[in-house]
Each structure stands twice: as structure tokens, then as C-alpha cells.
Short mmCIF file of C-alpha atoms in Angstrom, two decimals:
data_model
loop_
_atom_site.label_atom_id
_atom_site.label_comp_id
_atom_site.label_asym_id
_atom_site.label_seq_id
_atom_site.Cartn_x
_atom_site.Cartn_y
_atom_site.Cartn_z
CA MET A 1 165.60 256.86 96.13
CA SER A 2 162.26 256.66 97.78
CA ASP A 3 161.02 258.45 100.92
CA GLY A 4 161.01 256.02 103.80
CA TYR A 5 158.30 255.14 106.37
CA PHE A 6 158.99 258.15 108.67
CA LEU A 7 161.95 260.21 106.92
CA SER A 8 161.82 261.40 103.50
CA GLN A 9 164.24 261.37 101.15
CA GLN A 10 166.21 264.42 101.55
CA GLN A 11 166.72 263.44 105.07
CA LEU A 12 167.77 260.24 104.58
CA LYS A 13 170.09 261.63 101.87
CA ARG A 14 171.89 264.10 104.76
CA LEU A 15 172.14 261.55 107.21
CA GLY A 16 174.26 259.30 105.11
CA ASN A 17 176.73 262.74 105.49
CA TYR A 18 176.60 263.00 108.73
CA ASN A 19 179.53 263.29 111.05
CA TYR A 20 179.49 263.32 115.10
CA LYS A 21 180.91 265.93 116.91
CA SER A 22 181.22 266.40 120.14
CA VAL A 23 183.24 268.38 122.96
CA GLY A 24 184.30 267.94 126.55
CA SER A 25 184.09 265.46 129.16
CA THR A 26 182.27 264.63 132.13
CA LEU A 27 183.71 264.36 135.31
CA LEU A 28 183.54 260.26 135.64
CA ASP A 29 184.32 259.52 132.43
CA TYR A 30 188.28 260.14 133.73
CA VAL A 31 187.56 257.56 136.36
CA LEU A 32 185.45 254.50 134.83
CA GLN A 33 187.49 254.79 131.06
CA PRO A 34 189.54 251.78 132.55
CA PHE A 35 186.68 249.50 133.98
CA TRP A 36 184.66 250.47 130.79
CA ASN A 37 187.53 249.33 128.19
CA TRP A 38 187.70 246.24 130.20
CA LEU A 39 184.13 245.79 130.02
CA VAL A 40 183.85 245.87 126.72
CA ARG A 41 186.68 243.59 125.70
CA GLN A 42 184.42 240.79 127.69
CA MET A 43 181.50 241.21 125.05
CA PRO A 44 181.28 238.80 122.29
CA MET A 45 182.38 240.39 118.58
CA TRP A 46 179.07 239.08 117.14
CA LEU A 47 177.23 241.22 119.59
CA ALA A 48 175.66 244.42 118.06
CA PRO A 49 176.00 247.49 119.57
CA ASN A 50 172.27 248.57 119.64
CA LEU A 51 171.88 245.49 121.23
CA ILE A 52 173.76 246.13 124.20
CA THR A 53 172.36 249.08 124.86
CA PHE A 54 168.65 247.72 124.44
CA ILE A 55 169.56 245.01 127.18
CA GLY A 56 170.64 247.31 129.50
CA LEU A 57 167.38 249.60 128.90
CA VAL A 58 165.11 246.59 129.27
CA ILE A 59 166.72 246.05 132.70
CA ASN A 60 166.58 249.45 133.89
CA ILE A 61 162.94 249.77 132.50
CA ALA A 62 161.69 246.52 134.36
CA THR A 63 163.47 247.26 137.73
CA GLY A 64 161.95 250.83 137.46
CA ILE A 65 158.47 249.37 136.61
CA ILE A 66 159.18 246.99 139.87
CA LEU A 67 159.88 249.86 142.03
CA MET A 68 157.16 251.90 140.63
CA THR A 69 154.60 249.21 141.61
CA GLN A 70 155.68 248.89 145.20
CA ASN A 71 155.46 252.89 145.49
CA PRO A 72 153.24 254.30 142.88
CA ASP A 73 152.40 257.16 144.87
CA LEU A 74 155.99 258.05 145.53
CA HIS A 75 155.56 258.81 149.10
CA SER A 76 154.95 255.22 150.87
CA ASP A 77 157.61 252.94 152.29
CA ALA A 78 158.84 250.79 149.62
CA PRO A 79 160.52 247.51 149.95
CA ARG A 80 164.25 247.95 150.62
CA TRP A 81 165.15 245.46 148.10
CA SER A 82 163.11 247.47 145.71
CA TYR A 83 165.63 249.97 145.43
CA VAL A 84 168.52 247.79 145.62
CA LEU A 85 167.03 246.41 142.41
CA PHE A 86 166.55 249.47 140.69
CA ALA A 87 169.97 250.83 142.07
CA ILE A 88 171.41 247.11 140.02
CA GLY A 89 169.15 247.67 136.91
CA LEU A 90 170.18 251.37 136.68
CA PHE A 91 174.14 250.56 137.23
CA VAL A 92 173.80 247.54 134.31
CA TYR A 93 172.44 250.20 132.14
CA THR A 94 174.69 252.83 132.63
CA ASN A 95 177.92 250.63 132.04
CA LEU A 96 176.82 249.02 129.15
CA ASP A 97 175.13 252.63 127.56
CA ALA A 98 178.65 253.79 128.07
CA ILE A 99 180.34 250.98 126.09
CA ASP A 100 178.13 250.73 123.12
CA GLY A 101 179.80 253.10 121.11
CA LYS A 102 183.02 251.07 121.96
CA GLN A 103 181.77 248.29 120.77
CA ALA A 104 180.96 250.04 117.35
CA ARG A 105 184.43 250.93 116.63
CA ARG A 106 185.70 247.82 118.00
CA THR A 107 183.60 245.65 115.67
CA GLY A 108 183.67 248.21 112.58
CA SER A 109 179.60 248.69 113.08
CA ALA A 110 179.55 252.42 113.88
CA SER A 111 176.60 254.14 112.41
CA PRO A 112 174.30 257.46 112.81
CA LEU A 113 171.72 254.66 113.93
CA GLY A 114 173.91 253.80 117.22
CA GLU A 115 173.96 257.86 118.10
CA LEU A 116 170.18 257.92 117.86
CA PHE A 117 169.42 254.93 119.22
CA ASP A 118 171.82 255.65 122.58
CA HIS A 119 170.57 259.24 122.76
CA GLY A 120 166.80 257.82 122.54
CA CYS A 121 167.10 255.16 124.96
CA ASP A 122 169.00 257.81 127.69
CA SER A 123 165.88 259.87 126.76
CA VAL A 124 163.62 257.23 128.21
CA SER A 125 165.60 256.19 131.11
CA CYS A 126 165.78 259.60 132.23
CA ILE A 127 161.99 259.20 133.42
CA PHE A 128 162.58 256.19 135.38
CA LEU A 129 165.92 257.91 137.01
CA VAL A 130 163.95 260.81 138.52
CA LEU A 131 160.61 258.73 139.16
CA ALA A 132 163.25 256.57 141.31
CA THR A 133 164.89 259.56 143.32
CA LEU A 134 161.42 260.85 143.90
CA SER A 135 160.73 257.43 145.22
CA ALA A 136 163.64 257.29 147.28
CA PHE A 137 162.96 260.65 148.93
CA GLN A 138 159.43 260.30 149.29
CA PHE A 139 159.32 263.27 147.22
CA GLY A 140 155.09 262.30 146.48
CA GLY A 141 154.06 263.81 149.37
CA TYR A 142 154.84 267.53 147.65
CA GLN A 143 153.02 267.26 144.47
CA TRP A 144 154.85 270.47 142.86
CA PHE A 145 158.15 269.36 144.20
CA THR A 146 157.21 266.10 142.19
CA PHE A 147 155.63 268.07 139.17
CA TRP A 148 158.87 270.64 139.16
CA HIS A 149 161.37 267.37 139.17
CA ILE A 150 159.67 265.35 136.43
CA PHE A 151 159.65 268.19 134.09
CA THR A 152 163.04 269.77 134.67
CA VAL A 153 165.02 266.65 134.47
CA THR A 154 163.05 265.59 131.15
CA LEU A 155 163.63 269.29 130.13
CA LEU A 156 167.55 268.98 130.90
CA PHE A 157 167.93 265.90 128.70
CA TYR A 158 166.08 267.59 125.45
CA SER A 159 168.24 270.93 126.25
CA TYR A 160 171.33 268.94 125.14
CA GLN A 161 169.64 267.75 122.08
CA TRP A 162 168.42 271.19 121.63
CA ARG A 163 172.05 272.92 121.94
CA THR A 164 173.43 270.31 119.28
CA TYR A 165 170.67 270.99 116.90
CA VAL A 166 171.34 274.60 117.44
CA ASN A 167 175.22 274.49 117.12
CA GLY A 168 176.03 270.75 115.41
CA THR A 169 178.05 269.36 118.33
CA LEU A 170 177.03 267.72 121.58
CA THR A 171 178.61 269.42 124.37
CA PHE A 172 179.53 267.31 127.81
CA ASN A 173 179.59 269.17 131.13
CA LEU A 174 181.68 267.72 134.09
CA PHE A 175 178.17 266.92 135.67
CA ASP A 176 176.24 265.28 133.33
CA VAL A 177 173.98 261.93 132.55
CA THR A 178 176.55 259.48 134.22
CA GLU A 179 177.07 261.68 136.88
CA ALA A 180 173.66 261.61 137.54
CA GLN A 181 172.69 258.22 137.14
CA TYR A 182 175.42 257.42 139.75
CA PHE A 183 173.82 259.76 142.24
CA VAL A 184 170.80 258.18 141.88
CA ILE A 185 172.34 254.75 142.22
CA GLY A 186 173.83 255.77 145.26
CA THR A 187 170.96 257.05 146.57
CA CYS A 188 168.71 254.02 146.13
CA ILE A 189 171.65 251.77 147.71
CA LEU A 190 171.27 253.82 150.62
CA ARG A 191 167.79 253.98 150.92
CA GLY A 192 167.78 250.16 150.93
CA ILE A 193 170.60 249.90 153.44
CA ILE A 194 169.47 252.65 155.75
CA GLY A 195 165.38 252.86 154.94
CA PRO A 196 163.04 255.38 155.67
CA ARG A 197 165.17 256.59 158.99
CA MET A 198 167.35 258.53 156.11
CA LEU A 199 164.62 261.15 155.58
CA ASP A 200 163.97 261.68 159.23
CA ILE A 201 167.35 263.31 159.79
CA GLU A 202 167.64 266.55 160.98
CA VAL A 203 170.33 269.30 159.88
CA TYR A 204 168.83 271.90 161.74
CA PRO A 205 165.85 272.11 164.13
CA ASN A 206 162.74 272.04 162.17
CA LEU A 207 164.73 271.56 158.90
CA SER A 208 164.87 268.20 157.69
CA LEU A 209 167.81 266.35 154.93
CA LEU A 210 164.50 265.83 152.75
CA ILE A 211 163.65 269.65 152.31
CA VAL A 212 167.68 270.15 152.07
CA ILE A 213 168.34 267.56 149.39
CA HIS A 214 165.36 269.13 147.31
CA TYR A 215 166.83 272.46 147.40
CA LEU A 216 170.47 271.30 146.57
CA ILE A 217 169.04 269.20 143.80
CA THR A 218 166.72 272.04 142.26
CA ALA A 219 169.96 274.51 142.15
CA VAL A 220 171.94 271.85 140.32
CA GLU A 221 169.21 271.38 138.14
CA VAL A 222 168.44 274.98 137.58
CA TYR A 223 172.32 275.55 136.79
CA ILE A 224 172.75 272.96 134.34
CA LEU A 225 169.53 274.02 132.47
CA LEU A 226 170.53 277.62 132.80
CA ARG A 227 174.31 276.85 131.49
CA THR A 228 172.74 274.73 128.52
CA LEU A 229 170.03 276.89 127.35
CA LEU A 230 171.76 280.10 127.58
CA PRO A 231 174.27 279.65 125.08
CA ILE A 232 172.06 278.64 122.47
CA THR A 233 171.01 282.26 121.76
CA HIS A 234 174.14 283.29 120.17
CA GLU A 235 175.65 279.17 119.08
CA GLY A 236 173.47 278.93 115.92
CA VAL A 237 175.83 277.60 113.12
CA GLY A 238 173.21 278.10 110.09
CA LYS A 239 172.55 281.62 108.10
CA ASN A 240 172.19 284.66 110.63
CA GLY A 241 172.89 282.36 113.65
CA THR A 242 169.83 279.76 112.55
CA THR A 243 169.92 276.28 113.35
CA GLU A 244 171.28 273.50 111.46
CA ALA A 245 168.45 273.58 109.49
CA GLY A 246 167.81 277.49 109.24
CA THR A 247 165.17 277.99 111.69
CA SER A 248 165.00 280.06 114.81
CA VAL A 249 167.37 278.43 117.75
CA LEU A 250 164.11 279.23 120.10
CA SER A 251 161.70 277.18 117.83
CA PRO A 252 162.90 273.84 119.43
CA GLY A 253 161.52 275.09 122.89
CA ILE A 254 157.98 275.58 121.33
CA PRO A 255 156.52 271.87 121.54
CA VAL A 256 158.08 270.88 125.09
CA ILE A 257 156.50 274.27 126.49
CA ILE A 258 153.10 273.06 124.94
CA ILE A 259 153.96 269.77 126.51
CA ILE A 260 154.63 271.27 129.84
CA VAL A 261 151.75 273.45 129.79
CA PHE A 262 149.26 270.75 128.93
CA SER A 263 150.89 268.27 132.08
CA PHE A 264 150.26 271.37 134.40
CA LEU A 265 146.93 271.91 133.18
CA TYR A 266 146.00 268.89 134.04
CA ALA A 267 147.66 268.25 136.92
CA ARG A 268 146.39 271.60 138.46
CA HIS A 269 142.68 270.58 137.56
CA SER A 270 142.03 266.95 137.71
CA ARG A 271 139.55 265.49 140.39
CA ILE A 272 141.72 262.21 140.62
CA TYR A 273 144.78 264.58 141.94
CA PRO A 274 147.16 262.77 140.09
CA LEU A 275 150.52 264.37 141.27
CA VAL A 276 149.18 263.30 144.89
CA ASN A 277 147.70 259.85 144.24
CA TYR A 278 149.25 259.16 141.02
CA PRO A 279 152.18 260.23 140.38
CA ALA A 280 154.46 257.63 138.89
CA LEU A 281 151.45 256.92 136.16
CA PHE A 282 151.55 260.74 135.29
CA GLY A 283 155.40 260.99 135.28
CA ILE A 284 155.62 258.68 132.61
CA ALA A 285 152.16 259.37 130.79
CA PHE A 286 153.17 263.04 130.82
CA SER A 287 156.97 263.35 130.35
CA LEU A 288 157.38 260.34 127.78
CA PRO A 289 156.17 262.91 124.87
CA VAL A 290 159.64 264.93 125.93
CA SER A 291 161.15 261.84 125.22
CA LYS A 292 160.28 261.54 121.71
CA TYR A 293 161.03 265.05 121.14
CA SER A 294 164.66 264.36 122.44
CA ILE A 295 164.55 261.58 119.63
CA LEU A 296 163.08 263.73 117.14
CA ALA A 297 165.91 266.68 118.15
CA VAL A 298 168.73 264.33 117.51
CA LEU A 299 167.21 262.78 114.27
CA ALA A 300 166.37 266.73 113.48
CA HIS A 301 170.05 267.61 113.97
CA MET A 302 171.44 264.66 112.19
CA THR A 303 169.69 265.04 109.03
CA LYS A 304 169.91 268.95 109.24
CA SER A 305 165.83 269.09 109.13
CA PRO A 306 163.53 270.98 110.97
CA LEU A 307 162.03 269.76 114.03
CA PRO A 308 158.36 269.48 113.94
CA LEU A 309 156.72 271.84 116.29
CA LEU A 310 153.56 269.76 116.95
CA ASP A 311 153.41 265.88 116.67
CA SER A 312 150.93 263.42 117.05
CA VAL A 313 152.60 262.12 120.73
CA MET A 314 150.62 265.01 122.02
CA LEU A 315 147.34 263.90 121.35
CA GLY A 316 147.48 261.40 124.24
CA PRO A 317 148.11 264.45 126.66
CA LEU A 318 145.77 266.83 124.93
CA PHE A 319 142.81 264.33 125.10
CA ALA A 320 143.38 263.69 129.22
CA LEU A 321 143.04 267.50 129.34
CA VAL A 322 140.09 267.92 126.97
CA ASN A 323 138.19 265.22 129.02
CA ILE A 324 138.62 267.21 132.13
CA TYR A 325 137.32 270.73 130.55
CA PHE A 326 134.14 268.94 129.35
CA GLY A 327 133.26 267.87 132.85
CA SER A 328 135.03 264.10 132.89
CA LEU A 329 132.54 262.43 130.69
CA LEU A 330 135.50 259.57 130.84
CA ASP A 331 136.57 258.47 134.13
CA GLU A 332 139.72 260.13 134.60
CA LEU A 333 142.01 257.18 135.79
CA VAL A 334 140.91 255.48 132.59
CA VAL A 335 141.94 258.41 130.52
CA LEU A 336 145.16 258.68 132.23
CA TRP A 337 145.94 254.83 131.52
CA PHE A 338 144.68 255.29 128.26
CA CYS A 339 147.03 258.11 127.57
CA LEU A 340 150.10 256.30 129.13
CA LEU A 341 149.07 253.46 126.63
CA TYR A 342 148.75 256.00 123.92
CA VAL A 343 152.02 257.71 124.14
CA CYS A 344 154.20 254.73 124.41
CA LEU A 345 152.65 253.17 121.57
CA ASN A 346 153.50 256.41 119.61
CA THR A 347 156.86 256.91 120.64
CA LEU A 348 157.38 253.21 119.80
CA LEU A 349 156.31 253.16 116.63
CA ALA A 350 158.09 255.93 115.77
CA SER A 351 161.28 254.70 117.12
CA ILE A 352 160.64 251.10 114.86
CA LEU A 353 159.84 253.44 111.82
CA ILE A 354 162.81 255.81 112.51
CA CYS A 355 165.21 252.70 112.98
CA PHE A 356 163.76 250.78 109.84
CA ASP A 357 164.28 253.38 107.50
CA ILE A 358 168.00 254.20 108.70
CA CYS A 359 168.70 250.55 108.40
CA ASN A 360 167.03 250.17 104.75
CA HIS A 361 169.20 253.06 103.83
CA LEU A 362 172.43 252.59 105.33
CA ASP A 363 171.97 248.73 104.49
CA ILE A 364 172.71 247.77 108.06
CA TYR A 365 171.07 245.89 110.99
CA CYS A 366 169.75 247.51 114.01
CA PHE A 367 170.41 244.36 116.25
CA ARG A 368 172.84 242.27 114.53
CA ILE A 369 176.15 243.33 112.76
CA LYS A 370 175.85 242.64 109.18
CA PRO A 371 178.80 240.64 108.12
CA VAL A 372 181.42 242.00 105.68
CA LYS A 373 180.93 240.52 102.23
CA THR A 374 184.16 239.03 100.75
#
């Protein structure tokens, strides 16, 4: 056995011994299981589980990009149809994502790649989920509200993978990703039906519904974040309470803190005021590195290997930040677009190489079900 393009020989060996463990269930799991069981039976037996997830993600991203192009500053009035279209796209992704594991068991094609692929797609979908919510409530007019929600939501998803890397078990809460997705679906449908009048409602004199919703969402975000992160300090399954790889249980927080600090400094000092003028562009360019780290955290958990504290994906935000501190030698908007292109290609290339290594090692296909040899 030799090293792969992305994974080492030792990582590939440990991957072969990986067993999925999870505890808990979400509130909507009980409600939607009959629908998901029916839906998976409509899938042809030749359809690979990862292809189901990928098709859903493409639809989710496409409808998300359409919404972002209609409201790039996240505080204008986007056409009502764009919100309904995004809600439909997210609904399709949410339910296709929910049945990929069922399809894997149904076709006998379950593998560690499926779990990694599922979580990787979820980490990217989360970005469009939060941007759509900001657009629906026109939070783009409040730049630090925007910053808070973008990075709190991406950090929330990362914290699930961080905790799993520490204790070896994926933990589901009553309010989880599925519930958040359906909240956004409902919000976008209401925004599409009612229009901007939804934001003019006053729940109390001089207290708008918009501000109430912001603080309610913030309270939920903080609660779930604390509930996920606080147990990390005492749940380590490695030697002396360390992670599965024998590293510090707090070390996975370092790379995300670096990314958030880069993002804050850029947003604070940029002359193009990205949180006001280009929040959607900024949100994708600076939160996608956190999504890549979610993928790396899942991989570290599955291979029981150290999570890298630095990664090449950080160079995109760093380059944008350095350009500012040298007096904006290059046009800042051009650099921001370059940052977006770089982090997208970096994350995509890493994902392709990881999938290629795992497929080669396990002798499987990513988007096809390998015929059983007779």
C-alpha cells in the first residue's frame, strides 16, 4: 500500500477499520421517516447514494446563486419567485440528503466515503442556507449582524465535526441541521408569498419583527453552540482525555479562529465595505474555508489522524487581507473575486483527491454502484 494523492498510507489503513457511530435523533426524524422511507423506494437500484446527494447539492447551489444574484447586498427586495425557487431547491436537497444512507444500505453500497461525502455537501449547503436567511430578513443592512450569523452558522456545523473527532461519536440534537433547513424553507416561502411587508410588522412600538427574529435566532445559535462545544473539554476518548488522534481537544478550534480573525480584519478595514456592499460574495469567499475544515475534521475522525492547524485554503483570505495592509495595491473587488475563485478551486480539488484516494483504496466508485462479482 502506498500514499494516495491526499491521504497517507496510515490514514488509508485506518480508514478501512472505520465504523460509524451516532447517538440521538432530531425532532423531524420522527415526523419525516415515513416520507423518507417512501422516497427512497422510488429511487432506482442502480442510482448511487453519493449521486443522489450530489444532484441535490447542485440544485441547492444553483437556486442559491440565483437568489444571491437577485439580492447580492442581502438587504434589497429580491423577486418573490427567487425565494420560492430557493425554498424548493433546499427542500429537494434536504430530502435527497436524508435518503442517501438509506439508499446505500438498500443497495449494499455503504462505505466511509458516503459519510464523508454527505457531511461535505452539508458543510457547503450551510453557507447558502444562512445567506438565504439573511436575504429573506434583509439582514444585509446590518453589517455585523451579517458577519455574526455567517460565521456562527458555519462554526456550528464545524463544531459537530469537532465534537465527533473528540469523542468518536456523531451526536444529534432535537434541533439539528434538518430543523434549520426546514426553518429556512418556511421562511423563504413566507417571504415569497407575503413579500417585504413581512419585515414591516411591529411586535411592539418601535420594536420590529426583524430585530426580534435576529435576537431569537442568535439565542438559538448560542445555545446550540455552547451545548455542542462545552462537553468537548471532558469527552476525549484518547489517552489522557485527548482526541481520537491523541491531540489536544481544543486544537481543532485554532484553524477556525484564524479564519474568523482574518475575516473580521478584512471586513473591518476593507475600503469596499464588503459586509455592506458585497455580503453574499464575502460570505461565500470567507466561510468556504470553514467548510473545507469541516471536511478535514470528518476525515481526521475517520482516519484517527491529527487535524492540520494550517491549510492552503487559508491563503485566499490571507491574500485579501495582506492586499489591504499594503494599501490596496490591487483592486479590492478584484481580489475578493480572486479569493472566492481560489477557495472554491482549493476546496473542490481537495474533495476530488480525497474521493479518488478513498475509491482507489476501497475499490469502489464515487457516483456509480460497483457490480457484485459472481
